[in-house]
GROMACS .gro file of C-alpha atoms in nm:
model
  181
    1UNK     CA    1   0.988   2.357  -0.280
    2UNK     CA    2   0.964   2.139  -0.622
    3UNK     CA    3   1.313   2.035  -0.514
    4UNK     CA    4   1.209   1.863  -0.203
    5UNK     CA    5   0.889   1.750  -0.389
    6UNK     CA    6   1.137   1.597  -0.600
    7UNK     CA    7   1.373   1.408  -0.321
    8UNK     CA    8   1.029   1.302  -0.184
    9UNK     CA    9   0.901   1.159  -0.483
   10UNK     CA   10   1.242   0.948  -0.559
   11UNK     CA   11   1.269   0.855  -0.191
   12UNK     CA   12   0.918   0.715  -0.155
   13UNK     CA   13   0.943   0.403  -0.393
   14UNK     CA   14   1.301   0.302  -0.161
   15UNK     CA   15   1.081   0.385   0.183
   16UNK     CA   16   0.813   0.133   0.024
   17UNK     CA   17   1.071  -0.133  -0.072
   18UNK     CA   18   1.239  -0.121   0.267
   19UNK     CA   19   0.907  -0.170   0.472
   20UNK     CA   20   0.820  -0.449   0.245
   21UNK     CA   21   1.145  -0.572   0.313
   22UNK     CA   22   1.076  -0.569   0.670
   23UNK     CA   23   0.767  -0.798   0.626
   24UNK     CA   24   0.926  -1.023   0.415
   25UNK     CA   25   1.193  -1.070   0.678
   26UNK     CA   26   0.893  -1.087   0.959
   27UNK     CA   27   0.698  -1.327   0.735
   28UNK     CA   28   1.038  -1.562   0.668
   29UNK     CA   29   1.138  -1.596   1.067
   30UNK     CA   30   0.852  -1.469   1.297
   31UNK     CA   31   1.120  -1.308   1.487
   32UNK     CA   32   0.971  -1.080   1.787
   33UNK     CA   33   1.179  -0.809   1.764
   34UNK     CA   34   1.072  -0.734   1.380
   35UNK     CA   35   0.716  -0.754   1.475
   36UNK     CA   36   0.706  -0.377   1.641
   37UNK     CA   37   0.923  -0.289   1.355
   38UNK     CA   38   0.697  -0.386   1.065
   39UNK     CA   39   0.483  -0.134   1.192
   40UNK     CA   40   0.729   0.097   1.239
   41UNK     CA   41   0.873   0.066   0.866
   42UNK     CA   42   0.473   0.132   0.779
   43UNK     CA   43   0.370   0.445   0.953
   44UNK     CA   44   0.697   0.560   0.840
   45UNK     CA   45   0.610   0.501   0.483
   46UNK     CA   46   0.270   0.658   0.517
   47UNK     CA   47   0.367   0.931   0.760
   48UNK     CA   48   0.639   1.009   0.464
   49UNK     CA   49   0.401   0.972   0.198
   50UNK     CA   50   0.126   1.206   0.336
   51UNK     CA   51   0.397   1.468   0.378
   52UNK     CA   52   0.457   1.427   0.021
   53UNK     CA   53   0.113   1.493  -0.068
   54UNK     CA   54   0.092   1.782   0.147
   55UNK     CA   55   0.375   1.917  -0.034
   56UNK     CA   56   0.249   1.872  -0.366
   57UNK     CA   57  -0.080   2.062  -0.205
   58UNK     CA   58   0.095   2.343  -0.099
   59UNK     CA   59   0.286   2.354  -0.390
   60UNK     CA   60   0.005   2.344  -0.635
   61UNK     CA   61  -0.261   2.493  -0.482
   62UNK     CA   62  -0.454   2.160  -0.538
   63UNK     CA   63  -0.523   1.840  -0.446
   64UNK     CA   64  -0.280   1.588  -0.601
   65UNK     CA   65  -0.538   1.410  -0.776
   66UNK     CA   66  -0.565   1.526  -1.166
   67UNK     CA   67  -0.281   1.350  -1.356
   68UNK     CA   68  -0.282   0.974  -1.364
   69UNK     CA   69   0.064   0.963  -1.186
   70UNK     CA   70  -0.090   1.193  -0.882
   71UNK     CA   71  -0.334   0.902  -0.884
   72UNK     CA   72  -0.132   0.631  -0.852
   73UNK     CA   73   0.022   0.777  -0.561
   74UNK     CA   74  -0.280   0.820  -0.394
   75UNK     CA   75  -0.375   0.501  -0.464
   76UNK     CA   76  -0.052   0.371  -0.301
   77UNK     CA   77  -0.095   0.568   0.003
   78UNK     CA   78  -0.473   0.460   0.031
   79UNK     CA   79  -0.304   0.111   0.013
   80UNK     CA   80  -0.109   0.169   0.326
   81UNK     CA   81  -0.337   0.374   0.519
   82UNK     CA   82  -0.624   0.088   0.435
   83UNK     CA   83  -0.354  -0.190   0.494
   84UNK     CA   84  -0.278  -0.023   0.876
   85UNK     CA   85  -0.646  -0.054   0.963
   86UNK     CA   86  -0.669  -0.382   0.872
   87UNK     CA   87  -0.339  -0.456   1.007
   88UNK     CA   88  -0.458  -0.267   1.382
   89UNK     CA   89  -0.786  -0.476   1.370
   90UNK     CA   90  -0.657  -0.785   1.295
   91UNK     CA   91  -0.327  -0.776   1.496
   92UNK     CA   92  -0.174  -1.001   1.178
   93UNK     CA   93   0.103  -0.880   1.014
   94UNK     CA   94   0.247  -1.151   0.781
   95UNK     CA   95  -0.032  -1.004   0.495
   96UNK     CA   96   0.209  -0.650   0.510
   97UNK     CA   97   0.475  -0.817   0.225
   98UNK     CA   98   0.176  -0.903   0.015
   99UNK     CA   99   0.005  -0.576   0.051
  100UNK     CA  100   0.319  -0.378  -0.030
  101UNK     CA  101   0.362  -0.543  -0.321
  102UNK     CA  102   0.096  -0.336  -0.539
  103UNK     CA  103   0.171  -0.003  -0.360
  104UNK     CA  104   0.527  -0.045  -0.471
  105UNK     CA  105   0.431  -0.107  -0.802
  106UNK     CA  106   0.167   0.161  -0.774
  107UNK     CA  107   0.437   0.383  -0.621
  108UNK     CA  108   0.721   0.317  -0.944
  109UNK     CA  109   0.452   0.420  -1.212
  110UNK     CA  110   0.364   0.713  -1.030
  111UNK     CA  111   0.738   0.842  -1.001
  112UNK     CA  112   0.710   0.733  -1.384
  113UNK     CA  113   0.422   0.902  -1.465
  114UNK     CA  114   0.435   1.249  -1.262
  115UNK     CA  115   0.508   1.486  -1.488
  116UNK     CA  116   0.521   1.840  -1.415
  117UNK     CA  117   0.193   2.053  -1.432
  118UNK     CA  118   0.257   2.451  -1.487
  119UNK     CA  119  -0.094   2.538  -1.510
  120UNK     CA  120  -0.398   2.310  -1.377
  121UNK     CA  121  -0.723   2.371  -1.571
  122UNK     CA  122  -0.951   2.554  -1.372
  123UNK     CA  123  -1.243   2.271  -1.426
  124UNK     CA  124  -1.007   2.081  -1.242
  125UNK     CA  125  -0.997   2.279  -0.956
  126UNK     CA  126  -1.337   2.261  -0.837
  127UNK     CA  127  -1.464   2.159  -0.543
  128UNK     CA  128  -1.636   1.848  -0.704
  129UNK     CA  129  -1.347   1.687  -0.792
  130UNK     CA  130  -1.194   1.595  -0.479
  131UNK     CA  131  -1.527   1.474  -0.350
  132UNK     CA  132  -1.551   1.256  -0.691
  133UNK     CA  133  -1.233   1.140  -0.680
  134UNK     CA  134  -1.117   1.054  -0.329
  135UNK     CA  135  -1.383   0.774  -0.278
  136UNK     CA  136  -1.251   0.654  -0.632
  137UNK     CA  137  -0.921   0.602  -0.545
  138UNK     CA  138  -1.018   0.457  -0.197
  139UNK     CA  139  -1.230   0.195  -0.445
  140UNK     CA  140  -0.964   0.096  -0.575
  141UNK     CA  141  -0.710   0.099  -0.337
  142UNK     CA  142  -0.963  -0.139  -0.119
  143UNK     CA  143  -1.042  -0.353  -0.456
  144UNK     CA  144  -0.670  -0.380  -0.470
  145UNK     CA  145  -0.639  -0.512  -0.155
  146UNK     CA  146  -0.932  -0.758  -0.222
  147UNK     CA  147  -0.743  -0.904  -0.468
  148UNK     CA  148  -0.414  -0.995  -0.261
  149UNK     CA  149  -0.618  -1.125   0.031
  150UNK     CA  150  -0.813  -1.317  -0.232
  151UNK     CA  151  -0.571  -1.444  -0.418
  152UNK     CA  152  -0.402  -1.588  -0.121
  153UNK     CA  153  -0.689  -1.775  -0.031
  154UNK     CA  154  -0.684  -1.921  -0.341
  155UNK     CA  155  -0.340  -2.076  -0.270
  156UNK     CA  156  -0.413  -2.153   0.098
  157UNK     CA  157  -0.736  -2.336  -0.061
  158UNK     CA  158  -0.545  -2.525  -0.333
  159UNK     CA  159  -0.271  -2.622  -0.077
  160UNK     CA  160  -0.594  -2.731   0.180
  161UNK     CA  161  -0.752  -2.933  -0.116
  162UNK     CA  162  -0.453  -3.102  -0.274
  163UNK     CA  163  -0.341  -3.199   0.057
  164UNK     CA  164   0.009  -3.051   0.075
  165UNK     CA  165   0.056  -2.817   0.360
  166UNK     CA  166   0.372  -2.583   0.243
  167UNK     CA  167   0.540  -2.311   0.358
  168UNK     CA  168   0.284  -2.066   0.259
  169UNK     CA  169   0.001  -2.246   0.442
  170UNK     CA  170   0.240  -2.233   0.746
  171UNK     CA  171   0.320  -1.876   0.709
  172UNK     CA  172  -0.045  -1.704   0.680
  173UNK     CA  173  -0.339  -1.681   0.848
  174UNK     CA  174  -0.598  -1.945   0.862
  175UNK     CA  175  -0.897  -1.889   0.567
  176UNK     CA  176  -1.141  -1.758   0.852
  177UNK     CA  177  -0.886  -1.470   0.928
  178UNK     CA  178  -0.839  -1.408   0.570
  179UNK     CA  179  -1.211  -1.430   0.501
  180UNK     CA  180  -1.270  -1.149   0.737
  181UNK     CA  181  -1.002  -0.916   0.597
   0.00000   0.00000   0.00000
């Protein structure tokens, strides 16, 4: 079973890099056909991912959530899975190639970080800790997210103020549409 966990764990960052490839390829031409497929290359990254985490579960005996690697990739998955709401609600998916961005890089350190744990601390296997940590990492998945969308209406902004309507402005959604994500 660690081997799999393994092959997951190396695959995941490449699964992340080829749906964020996807977007950027959506968010470049607006082509129909990659539409259906953005979301496709998404629920296959989190569908992927979530097996992952089931298999560290059931490997451990725990929830992945006590090493800061285990973290990261639960931030990165909280990412995704908070990104696909927004994504169904909003029926805009040009944001996906910005959003993927820090769950890649979330993604990397984790594969970095991960270490393996022979024994987990039995403090750390109380029942406490889950419902401690998983709103954490849902924090800061969503503050992550608040951050993209917010720094993109900071260059939408700039581009609206100085008059110069670029690519970028073309590309995204108006500030009202990014104001409500």
């Amino acid at each position: 079973m660690r081997i799999a966990a393994t092959i997951f764990q190396l695959l995941l960052p490449l699964l992340y890099l080829g749906a964020g490839l996807v977007y950027l390829r959506y968010y470049l031409t607006r082509a129909t056909p990659l539409r259906q497929l953005c979301r496709w290359a998404l629920l296959a990254a989190l569908g992927f991912h979530l097996a992952y985490l089931a298999l560290l579960g059931i490997e451990h005996g725990w929830l992945p959530l006590i090493s800061p690697g285990h973290a990261m990739t639960m931030t990165a998955a909280a990412i995704l899975a908070l990104y696909l709401v927004i994504e169904i609600r909003s029926r805009n998916r040009v944001m996906g190639v910005f959003v993927l961005a820090p769950a890649l890089v979330f993604q990397v350190l984790s594969t970095f970080l991960l270490g393996d744990l022979t024994e987990v601390p039995q403090t750390l296997r109380s029942v406490r800790l889950p419902v401690h940590a998983l709103p954490a990492i849902l924090g800061y998945a969503g503050l992550a997210l608040g951050a993209v969308f917010s720094l993109l209406m900071l260059v939408l902004r700039r581009q609206i103020k100085r008059r110069r309507i670029g690519r970028i402005y073309r590309r995204l959604p108006s500030l009202r549409v990014l104001d409500t994500m």
